[in-house]
Coordinates of C-alpha atoms in Angstrom, one line a residue:
Chain Y
M63 CA 151.7 106.7 71.0
T64 CA 148.7 107.3 73.1
E65 CA 149.6 107.7 76.9
R66 CA 147.6 105.5 79.1
R67 CA 145.9 107.5 81.6
S68 CA 145.6 106.8 85.2
V69 CA 142.6 108.7 86.8
A70 CA 140.3 108.5 89.8
I71 CA 136.5 109.2 89.1
H72 CA 134.3 109.7 92.1
V73 CA 130.5 110.0 91.5
P74 CA 129.6 111.2 95.0
V75 CA 125.8 111.2 94.5
L76 CA 123.9 109.4 91.7
A77 CA 121.1 111.1 90.4
R78 CA 117.9 109.8 89.0
V79 CA 118.1 106.5 91.0
E80 CA 116.2 105.8 94.4
G81 CA 118.1 106.1 97.7
E82 CA 121.6 107.2 98.3
G83 CA 124.8 105.8 96.9
A84 CA 128.1 106.4 95.1
L85 CA 130.5 105.0 92.6
D86 CA 134.3 104.9 93.0
L87 CA 136.3 104.1 90.0
R88 CA 140.1 104.1 89.8
I89 CA 142.0 103.5 86.5
E90 CA 145.8 102.9 86.7
Q91 CA 147.8 102.6 83.5
G92 CA 144.7 102.3 81.3
D93 CA 143.1 99.6 83.2
I94 CA 140.4 99.5 85.9
A95 CA 142.0 99.0 89.1
E96 CA 139.1 99.6 91.4
L97 CA 135.3 99.9 90.7
R98 CA 132.9 99.9 93.6
L99 CA 129.2 100.5 93.7
R100 CA 128.8 102.1 97.4
I101 CA 125.6 101.9 99.1
F102 CA 125.8 103.8 102.1
E103 CA 122.0 104.6 102.9
P104 CA 121.8 103.5 106.3
P105 CA 120.1 100.0 107.2
R106 CA 116.4 100.2 107.7
F107 CA 115.9 97.2 110.0
F108 CA 112.5 96.4 108.3
E109 CA 113.1 92.5 108.9
K110 CA 113.8 93.4 112.8
F111 CA 110.5 95.7 112.9
L112 CA 108.7 92.6 111.8
E113 CA 109.5 90.4 114.7
G114 CA 106.7 89.8 117.1
R115 CA 104.1 91.3 114.8
H116 CA 101.1 89.6 114.0
Y117 CA 100.5 88.0 110.6
T118 CA 97.7 90.2 109.9
E119 CA 100.0 93.4 110.1
I120 CA 102.5 92.2 107.9
P121 CA 101.1 93.1 104.5
D122 CA 100.7 96.8 105.6
M123 CA 104.2 97.0 107.3
V124 CA 106.0 95.6 104.3
A125 CA 104.3 98.1 102.0
R126 CA 106.2 100.7 103.9
I127 CA 109.5 99.3 102.5
C128 CA 108.9 100.9 99.0
G129 CA 106.9 103.9 98.0
I130 CA 107.1 102.7 94.3
C131 CA 106.6 98.8 94.7
P132 CA 104.4 98.5 97.8
V133 CA 102.2 95.8 95.9
A134 CA 105.3 93.4 95.4
Y135 CA 105.9 93.4 99.0
Q136 CA 102.4 93.0 100.2
V137 CA 101.5 90.3 97.7
T138 CA 104.9 88.3 98.4
A139 CA 104.3 88.4 102.1
A140 CA 100.6 87.6 101.8
Q141 CA 101.2 84.6 99.6
A142 CA 104.2 83.2 101.6
L143 CA 101.9 83.3 104.7
E144 CA 98.8 81.8 102.9
D145 CA 100.9 79.0 101.6
L146 CA 102.0 78.3 105.2
F147 CA 98.5 78.5 106.6
G148 CA 97.0 76.2 104.0
V149 CA 94.6 79.2 102.8
E150 CA 93.5 78.5 99.4
L151 CA 92.2 81.9 97.6
D152 CA 89.1 82.1 95.9
P153 CA 89.7 82.3 92.2
W154 CA 88.6 85.8 92.2
A155 CA 91.1 87.0 94.6
R156 CA 94.0 85.0 92.9
V157 CA 93.3 86.8 89.7
M158 CA 92.7 90.2 91.1
R159 CA 96.3 89.9 93.0
R160 CA 97.8 89.7 89.3
V161 CA 95.6 92.6 88.2
F162 CA 96.8 94.7 91.2
Y163 CA 100.4 93.8 90.6
C164 CA 99.8 94.7 86.7
G165 CA 99.1 98.2 88.1
E166 CA 102.5 98.6 90.0
W167 CA 104.3 97.4 86.9
I168 CA 102.6 100.0 84.8
Q169 CA 103.3 102.9 87.0
S170 CA 106.7 102.0 88.2
H171 CA 108.2 101.1 84.6
S172 CA 106.5 104.3 83.2
L173 CA 107.9 106.3 85.6
H174 CA 111.5 104.8 85.3
I175 CA 111.4 105.3 81.5
H176 CA 110.1 108.9 81.3
L177 CA 111.6 110.4 84.4
L178 CA 114.8 108.6 85.2
A179 CA 116.2 106.5 82.1
A180 CA 115.2 108.2 78.9
P181 CA 116.8 111.7 79.5
D182 CA 120.2 110.0 79.1
F183 CA 119.6 108.9 75.7
F184 CA 118.5 112.4 74.5
G185 CA 121.4 114.4 75.9
C186 CA 119.1 115.9 78.6
G187 CA 120.2 116.3 82.3
N188 CA 116.7 115.3 83.6
A189 CA 113.1 114.7 82.6
I190 CA 112.2 118.6 82.5
E191 CA 114.7 118.9 79.7
L192 CA 113.4 115.9 78.2
A193 CA 109.8 117.3 78.3
R194 CA 110.9 120.5 76.3
I195 CA 112.0 118.4 73.4
A196 CA 109.7 115.6 73.5
P197 CA 106.5 116.8 75.3
D198 CA 104.1 114.6 73.7
E199 CA 106.0 111.3 74.7
V200 CA 106.7 112.4 78.3
R201 CA 103.2 113.3 78.7
R202 CA 102.0 110.0 77.3
G203 CA 104.2 108.5 79.9
L204 CA 102.7 110.4 82.7
R205 CA 99.4 109.1 81.5
I206 CA 100.2 105.6 81.3
Q207 CA 102.0 106.0 84.7
G208 CA 98.7 107.7 86.1
L209 CA 96.4 104.7 85.0
G210 CA 99.0 102.2 86.8
N211 CA 98.2 104.3 89.7
E212 CA 94.7 104.3 89.4
L213 CA 94.8 100.4 89.0
M214 CA 96.6 100.3 92.3
D215 CA 94.1 102.6 93.8
L216 CA 91.3 100.3 92.8
F217 CA 92.3 97.5 94.8
G218 CA 94.4 99.1 97.2
A219 CA 92.4 102.3 98.3
R220 CA 95.5 104.3 97.5
S221 CA 98.3 104.0 95.2
V222 CA 101.0 104.9 97.7
H223 CA 101.4 102.3 100.4
P224 CA 98.0 100.6 99.6
V225 CA 96.1 98.9 102.2
G226 CA 93.8 96.5 100.1
V227 CA 95.7 93.2 100.5
R228 CA 94.9 90.9 103.6
I229 CA 95.9 87.4 104.4
G230 CA 93.3 85.3 102.5
G231 CA 92.4 87.9 99.7
F232 CA 91.7 91.6 99.6
H233 CA 89.7 93.6 102.3
G234 CA 87.2 94.9 99.6
A235 CA 86.1 94.5 96.1
P236 CA 85.7 97.3 93.3
S237 CA 82.3 97.7 92.1
L238 CA 81.4 96.4 88.4
A239 CA 80.9 100.3 87.5
R240 CA 84.2 101.0 88.4
I241 CA 86.0 98.1 86.8
L242 CA 84.0 98.9 83.5
D243 CA 85.4 102.5 83.8
M244 CA 88.9 101.2 84.1
R245 CA 88.5 98.4 81.3
D246 CA 87.8 101.6 79.0
K247 CA 90.7 103.2 80.2
L248 CA 92.9 100.2 79.7
R249 CA 91.7 99.6 76.0
A250 CA 92.4 103.2 75.2
A251 CA 95.9 102.9 76.6
L252 CA 97.0 100.0 74.7
P253 CA 97.9 101.8 71.3
E254 CA 99.7 104.4 73.5
A255 CA 101.7 101.4 75.0
E256 CA 102.2 100.1 71.6
A257 CA 103.6 103.8 70.6
L258 CA 105.8 103.8 73.6
I259 CA 107.4 100.5 72.6
R260 CA 108.1 102.0 69.0
W261 CA 109.6 105.1 70.5
A262 CA 111.6 103.1 73.0
A263 CA 113.0 100.9 70.2
A264 CA 114.0 103.9 68.2
I265 CA 116.1 105.2 70.9
P266 CA 120.0 104.7 69.8
V267 CA 121.7 102.9 72.5
P268 CA 125.2 101.6 72.8
Q269 CA 125.8 98.1 71.4
D270 CA 126.8 96.0 74.2
D271 CA 127.0 92.2 74.4
Q272 CA 127.5 90.7 77.7
V273 CA 127.5 87.3 79.1
F274 CA 125.3 86.8 82.1
V275 CA 123.0 84.8 83.8
S276 CA 119.2 85.8 84.0
V277 CA 117.1 84.8 86.8
A278 CA 113.4 85.4 87.0
T279 CA 110.2 83.5 88.3
R280 CA 108.7 81.2 85.7
H281 CA 105.3 79.7 85.4
P282 CA 104.1 77.2 82.8
A283 CA 100.6 79.1 82.3
D284 CA 101.6 82.5 81.8
Y285 CA 104.4 85.4 81.9
A286 CA 105.3 85.1 85.5
I287 CA 104.5 88.1 87.7
E288 CA 102.8 87.1 91.0
R289 CA 103.6 83.5 91.0
G290 CA 105.8 80.7 89.8
D291 CA 109.0 78.9 90.3
I292 CA 112.5 80.5 90.4
G293 CA 114.3 79.9 86.9
A294 CA 117.6 80.8 85.6
S295 CA 119.1 80.9 82.0
D296 CA 121.2 78.3 82.6
G297 CA 118.2 75.7 83.1
L298 CA 118.0 76.0 86.8
R299 CA 114.2 75.6 88.0
I300 CA 113.5 75.4 91.8
G301 CA 110.9 76.2 94.3
A302 CA 111.1 79.5 96.2
E303 CA 112.1 77.2 99.1
A304 CA 115.4 76.2 97.6
F305 CA 116.7 79.7 97.2
D306 CA 119.1 79.5 99.9
A307 CA 120.7 76.2 98.2
H308 CA 121.7 78.3 95.1
F309 CA 121.8 81.9 96.2
I310 CA 124.0 83.4 98.8
E311 CA 123.9 86.9 100.3
R312 CA 127.2 88.4 101.7
H313 CA 128.2 91.7 103.1
E314 CA 130.8 93.9 101.5
P315 CA 132.7 96.5 103.7
Y316 CA 131.8 99.2 101.4
S317 CA 128.1 98.8 101.2
T318 CA 125.2 98.8 103.5
A319 CA 123.2 96.5 101.2
L320 CA 124.0 92.9 100.7
F321 CA 125.4 91.4 97.6
S322 CA 123.7 88.4 96.2
T323 CA 125.3 85.6 94.0
Y324 CA 124.2 82.7 92.3
H325 CA 126.7 79.5 92.3
Q326 CA 129.3 82.4 93.1
Q327 CA 128.5 84.5 90.3
P328 CA 126.6 87.6 89.8
Y329 CA 123.2 87.6 88.1
L330 CA 120.5 89.7 86.6
V331 CA 117.0 90.0 87.8
G332 CA 114.4 92.6 86.4
P333 CA 112.5 93.1 83.2
L334 CA 115.3 91.8 80.7
A335 CA 115.8 88.8 82.7
R336 CA 112.1 88.2 82.7
L337 CA 111.8 89.0 79.2
N338 CA 114.8 86.7 78.3
L339 CA 113.4 83.8 80.1
N340 CA 109.7 84.2 79.6
H341 CA 109.4 85.9 76.1
E342 CA 107.6 82.9 74.8
Y343 CA 104.7 83.6 77.1
L344 CA 104.0 87.1 75.6
P345 CA 100.9 87.1 73.7
G346 CA 100.9 86.8 69.9
A347 CA 100.4 90.6 69.2
I348 CA 103.4 91.7 71.2
R349 CA 105.7 89.0 69.8
A350 CA 104.8 90.3 66.1
L351 CA 105.4 93.9 67.3
L352 CA 108.9 92.8 68.7
A353 CA 109.5 90.9 65.5
D354 CA 108.8 94.1 63.7
I355 CA 111.0 96.2 65.6
G356 CA 113.8 93.7 65.4
L357 CA 114.3 93.0 69.1
V358 CA 116.0 89.5 69.3
L359 CA 115.4 87.6 72.5
P360 CA 117.0 86.5 74.7
S361 CA 119.1 89.8 74.6
R362 CA 122.5 90.1 76.1
N363 CA 122.7 94.1 75.9
L364 CA 121.5 95.6 79.1
F365 CA 120.8 98.9 77.3
H366 CA 117.7 97.0 76.1
S367 CA 116.3 97.3 79.6
L368 CA 114.3 100.4 79.0
L369 CA 112.6 98.7 76.0
A370 CA 112.0 95.7 78.1
R371 CA 110.0 97.8 80.5
A372 CA 108.0 99.3 77.9
V373 CA 107.1 95.8 76.7
E374 CA 106.2 94.7 80.0
I375 CA 103.8 97.8 80.2
W376 CA 102.0 96.7 77.3
L377 CA 101.8 93.1 78.7
A378 CA 100.6 94.6 82.2
L379 CA 97.9 96.7 80.4
Y380 CA 96.7 93.7 78.2
E381 CA 96.7 91.4 81.1
A382 CA 94.6 93.8 83.5
L383 CA 92.2 94.1 80.4
R384 CA 91.9 90.4 79.8
L385 CA 91.7 89.4 83.4
L386 CA 88.9 91.9 84.3
D387 CA 86.6 90.7 81.2
G388 CA 83.5 89.2 82.8
Y389 CA 84.5 90.8 86.4
R390 CA 81.9 90.0 89.1
V391 CA 81.8 91.0 92.7
P392 CA 82.6 88.3 94.8
D393 CA 80.3 87.1 97.7
S394 CA 83.5 87.7 100.0
P395 CA 86.8 89.2 98.8
W396 CA 88.8 87.2 101.3
V397 CA 88.7 83.6 103.0
P398 CA 89.4 83.3 106.6
A399 CA 92.9 82.1 107.8
T400 CA 94.0 80.0 110.7
P401 CA 97.7 80.6 111.9
R402 CA 100.0 77.9 112.3
A403 CA 103.7 77.7 113.3
G404 CA 106.4 77.1 110.6
V405 CA 108.2 78.7 107.8
A406 CA 106.8 80.8 105.3
I407 CA 108.4 81.4 102.0
G408 CA 107.4 83.1 98.9
C409 CA 108.6 85.0 95.7
T410 CA 107.0 87.1 93.0
E411 CA 108.4 89.7 90.3
A412 CA 108.6 93.1 91.8
P413 CA 109.0 95.8 89.1
R414 CA 112.9 95.7 89.5
G415 CA 113.1 91.9 89.6
L416 CA 112.9 88.9 91.9
L417 CA 111.6 89.6 95.4
W418 CA 112.1 86.5 97.9
H419 CA 110.5 86.6 101.5
R420 CA 110.9 84.2 104.4
Y421 CA 109.1 84.3 107.6
E422 CA 109.4 82.0 110.5
M423 CA 106.0 82.0 112.3
D424 CA 105.1 81.0 115.9
D425 CA 101.6 79.0 116.4
A426 CA 100.0 82.4 117.5
G427 CA 100.5 83.7 114.1
C428 CA 103.5 86.1 115.3
V429 CA 106.9 86.6 113.4
I430 CA 109.8 85.0 115.0
N431 CA 112.0 86.2 112.2
A432 CA 112.1 87.6 109.0
R433 CA 114.2 87.7 106.0
I434 CA 113.5 89.9 102.6
V435 CA 115.8 89.5 99.4
P436 CA 114.9 92.6 97.3
P437 CA 115.8 92.9 93.6
T438 CA 118.5 95.7 93.9
S439 CA 120.7 93.7 96.3
Q440 CA 120.6 90.8 93.9
N441 CA 121.4 93.0 91.0
Q442 CA 124.3 94.9 93.0
G443 CA 127.1 92.4 91.9
R444 CA 125.9 92.3 88.3
I445 CA 125.8 96.2 88.1
E446 CA 129.7 96.3 89.2
E447 CA 130.4 93.6 86.5
D448 CA 128.3 95.5 84.0
L449 CA 130.0 98.9 84.8
R450 CA 133.6 96.9 84.4
L451 CA 132.7 95.4 81.1
S452 CA 130.7 98.3 79.6
L453 CA 133.3 100.8 80.6
L454 CA 136.0 98.8 78.9
N455 CA 133.7 98.4 75.9
F456 CA 133.1 102.1 76.0
G457 CA 136.9 103.1 76.3
L458 CA 138.7 104.4 79.4
D459 CA 140.3 107.2 77.6
H460 CA 137.0 109.4 77.3
P461 CA 137.0 112.5 79.7
D462 CA 135.8 112.2 83.0
D463 CA 132.3 113.6 82.6
A464 CA 131.9 111.2 79.8
L465 CA 132.7 108.2 81.9
R466 CA 130.5 109.5 84.6
L467 CA 127.6 109.6 82.3
H468 CA 128.2 106.4 80.8
C469 CA 128.4 105.0 84.4
E470 CA 125.2 106.6 85.4
K471 CA 123.4 105.2 82.2
V472 CA 124.6 101.6 83.0
I473 CA 123.4 101.7 86.6
R474 CA 120.2 103.3 85.8
N475 CA 119.3 100.5 83.5
Y476 CA 118.7 98.5 86.5
D477 CA 116.5 101.0 88.0
P478 CA 118.2 100.4 91.3
C479 CA 116.0 101.3 94.4
I480 CA 118.4 101.7 97.0
S481 CA 115.8 102.4 99.5
C482 CA 114.6 98.8 99.2
A483 CA 118.0 97.5 99.4
T484 CA 118.8 99.3 102.5
H485 CA 118.7 101.3 100.1
F486 CA 122.3 106.7 94.7
L487 CA 125.3 107.9 92.5
R488 CA 128.2 109.7 93.8
L489 CA 131.1 108.8 91.3
N490 CA 134.6 109.0 92.7
V491 CA 137.1 108.7 89.8
A492 CA 140.6 108.3 90.4
R493 CA 143.4 108.1 87.8
A494 CA 146.8 107.4 89.6
Chain N
M281 CA 83.0 133.2 83.5
S282 CA 86.7 132.4 84.5
K283 CA 87.5 128.8 85.6
V284 CA 89.4 128.9 88.9
R285 CA 91.1 126.0 90.5
I286 CA 92.0 126.1 94.1
L287 CA 94.5 123.4 95.4
G288 CA 95.6 122.8 98.9
I289 CA 98.3 120.4 99.2
G290 CA 99.3 118.5 102.3
S291 CA 99.5 115.4 104.4
P292 CA 98.1 114.2 107.7
S293 CA 101.0 115.4 109.4
G294 CA 100.9 118.1 111.9
D295 CA 101.8 121.4 110.3
D296 CA 102.0 119.8 107.0
Q297 CA 98.3 120.3 106.9
A298 CA 98.6 124.1 106.0
G299 CA 97.4 123.7 102.4
W300 CA 94.3 121.7 103.6
L301 CA 93.6 124.3 106.4
T302 CA 93.7 126.9 103.8
V303 CA 91.3 125.5 101.5
D304 CA 88.9 124.4 104.3
A305 CA 88.8 127.8 105.8
L306 CA 88.3 129.5 102.2
A307 CA 85.3 127.0 101.7
A308 CA 83.8 128.0 105.4
Y309 CA 84.2 131.7 104.3
G310 CA 82.7 131.3 101.1
V311 CA 83.8 132.6 98.0
Q312 CA 82.4 135.6 96.2
G313 CA 82.5 136.6 92.6
E314 CA 81.7 135.2 89.2
H315 CA 84.0 132.2 89.0
E316 CA 83.4 128.5 88.0
L317 CA 85.3 127.4 91.2
A318 CA 86.9 123.9 92.1
I319 CA 88.5 123.3 95.3
D320 CA 90.7 120.2 95.9
K321 CA 92.5 119.2 99.1
L322 CA 95.5 116.9 97.6
D323 CA 98.0 114.5 99.5
R324 CA 101.2 114.5 97.6
P325 CA 99.8 114.5 94.4
G326 CA 103.1 113.9 92.3
A327 CA 102.5 113.9 88.5
R328 CA 98.6 114.0 88.9
L329 CA 99.0 117.8 89.7
I330 CA 99.9 118.4 86.0
G331 CA 96.4 117.1 84.9
L332 CA 94.9 119.4 87.4
L333 CA 96.6 122.7 86.0
E334 CA 95.3 122.2 82.4
H335 CA 91.8 124.0 81.2
A336 CA 92.0 126.3 84.0
D337 CA 92.2 130.1 83.8
W338 CA 93.4 130.7 87.2
V339 CA 95.2 128.3 89.6
I340 CA 95.9 129.0 93.1
L341 CA 98.1 126.6 94.9
V342 CA 98.9 126.5 98.6
D343 CA 101.5 124.1 100.2
A344 CA 103.8 123.9 103.2
M345 CA 107.4 125.0 102.9
Q346 CA 110.3 124.9 105.3
S347 CA 113.1 127.6 104.7
G348 CA 114.1 128.2 108.0
D349 CA 111.8 131.3 108.4
R350 CA 109.2 131.6 111.3
P351 CA 106.6 129.2 111.2
G352 CA 103.2 130.7 109.9
R353 CA 105.1 133.0 107.6
I354 CA 103.3 133.3 104.2
K355 CA 105.1 133.8 100.9
R356 CA 104.0 134.2 97.2
F357 CA 106.2 132.8 94.5
G358 CA 106.1 134.2 91.0
Q359 CA 107.2 131.7 88.5
D360 CA 110.6 133.2 88.1
A361 CA 111.3 132.7 91.7
W362 CA 110.6 129.2 91.5
P363 CA 113.8 127.4 93.1
G364 CA 116.1 125.9 90.4
Y365 CA 115.8 122.3 89.5
T366 CA 118.9 121.1 90.7
H367 CA 118.4 117.6 92.4
G368 CA 116.9 115.4 89.8
L369 CA 113.6 113.6 89.8
S370 CA 113.1 110.7 92.3
S371 CA 110.7 107.9 91.3
H372 CA 109.7 108.3 94.9
G373 CA 109.0 111.8 95.3
L374 CA 107.9 113.8 92.4
G375 CA 107.5 117.2 94.3
V376 CA 105.2 120.1 93.6
L377 CA 107.8 122.3 91.9
D378 CA 108.9 119.2 89.8
A379 CA 105.4 118.8 88.6
L380 CA 105.1 122.6 87.9
S381 CA 108.4 122.6 86.0
L382 CA 107.1 119.9 84.0
A383 CA 103.7 121.6 83.2
R384 CA 105.6 124.6 82.2
A385 CA 107.9 122.5 79.9
F386 CA 104.8 120.9 78.4
G387 CA 103.2 124.6 78.1
I388 CA 100.2 123.8 79.8
L389 CA 100.6 126.3 82.8
P390 CA 97.2 128.3 83.4
P391 CA 97.4 131.9 82.4
R392 CA 97.4 132.9 86.1
L393 CA 99.2 130.6 88.7
D394 CA 99.4 131.9 92.3
L395 CA 101.9 129.7 94.4
Y396 CA 101.6 130.3 98.0
G397 CA 103.9 128.8 100.6
I398 CA 103.1 128.4 104.3
E399 CA 106.3 128.1 106.5
I400 CA 106.0 125.1 108.9
S401 CA 107.8 123.8 111.7
L402 CA 107.0 120.1 112.6
A403 CA 105.3 117.7 110.5
C404 CA 104.6 114.3 112.7
P405 CA 102.1 111.9 111.5
G406 CA 98.8 112.1 113.4
D407 CA 99.6 115.5 115.1
E408 CA 97.4 118.5 114.7
A409 CA 98.8 121.5 113.1
G410 CA 100.3 124.3 115.6
D411 CA 98.2 127.4 116.6
D412 CA 100.5 129.5 114.2
I413 CA 99.9 127.5 111.3
Q414 CA 96.0 127.2 111.8
A415 CA 96.2 131.4 112.1
A416 CA 98.2 131.6 108.9
A417 CA 95.9 129.4 107.1
R418 CA 92.9 131.5 108.0
H419 CA 94.7 134.7 107.1
L420 CA 95.7 133.4 103.6
A421 CA 92.2 132.2 103.0
R422 CA 90.9 135.6 103.6
H423 CA 93.5 137.0 101.2
I424 CA 92.6 134.7 98.6
A425 CA 88.7 135.3 99.2
A426 CA 89.3 139.0 98.8
D427 CA 91.5 138.5 95.4
L428 CA 88.7 136.3 94.1
A429 CA 86.1 138.9 94.9
A430 CA 88.2 141.8 93.5
A431 CA 88.7 139.9 90.2
S432 CA 85.1 139.8 89.7
R433 CA 84.4 143.6 90.2

């Protein structure tokens, strides 16, 4: 008869995730007695910093929340305020916001796949070990990532904490010559992205089947990125202003990041949630490719997250190329805005998932209070639930090191950005 | 004619400008010798650094460092002395040594790579670099200029 172990595993620092957190796992008599994803990075008080600030400062301030997804923060804030102020963007600016956002998806997803997540599946401790056995693939990934950065730089003047967005549009418009050069690069990258999808699809991943609710923005015209309502896989469809009626944030004593629930249950945001909800909006070419590689959507296996990111890289390249076709330099890249008092609410799809902003503004255009709900805090409860289910599926009798690696793989599926959520993994396992 | 690329890495934050100050000083002195020379000032280049190492015969890279030594102290690192890769790559901060280690894994390091560190103290955004850092940058620039001139003889 096999003895039922009682152990405690503590991962004191999670590697290859953004920010600082830890995992405590206590197994008693062969069952999980305690599992806690602890985020202990100090709160950053960004919402408090925004109070009293003029609306013109907000896009540049919120970009500082994250070095990897600043566009998401800028665009969400700008669009929420534009909606409150009754600003109607020029069609040029509306389309270029999506192109700008595509650049961020491309660089963030490629970085996560190649530097953070993929080493797990090749028995490598880090991306440098992976680069020794798959140099062509890692170099391809870095090329794609670099192209995403270039696209951000094109509209943001720089790829880290870009400064291009203003309320009413953009501060400047790229020249036609720069856009034509970018289009050549995007066109050349599409076959590389297809090869990346085939490579990602060939990576053996654990077979995991879990029931969860996917939440993402949805739009009737396209695969939602920078605009749309909030949708859930149980049929919910609401405007951003109704977020609080369905989603609740709460504190847990062991985490400095808030936990979010949807109708009292954890939920998934991010690339797999988006793909699950919006796959019918993918272009025909990519749907044919997904059929060819055998990815059935919606998927209930979180280990398909890496492949989902690869699919969204292809989509973002395709979208940017399509939207830059027939590019013209506008008479003005922005329209004027007049502030008004009220509540500004908006949401978009950051690379890691739904990002929701709310600003109460005074009539001088200054922030009275702000609330920002980032993707990682929304996924935090789902990560704990996934860890519990995935570990039981994996088996608790594995050695501590194997349990630790499996936990880290599960967590990295979510590409958590703890710095955004306050703000990875120390695993502390206790077997009593 | 050998292809030489000189990379000064920094940020607009006090002493962290050490790499930029070095290449500025080198450009001001002028470089003698038969080289096809490219000088770049880079701000936290991340993975972009990898592409800049390719197709060069000789890369000279100058960055700031903090090891607890005296500010202004200059140290040259051989490849075997690169600090071990221990902390894992972060999506927010792909450092110079991470990029160099990836380039080594790809097999694209140049035949000669001179990596210099200038010990710094404070790196506050908007501040000027300290006098000891500015002096160290001028000293290192003269040393690099002499190296380049000697290599042409």
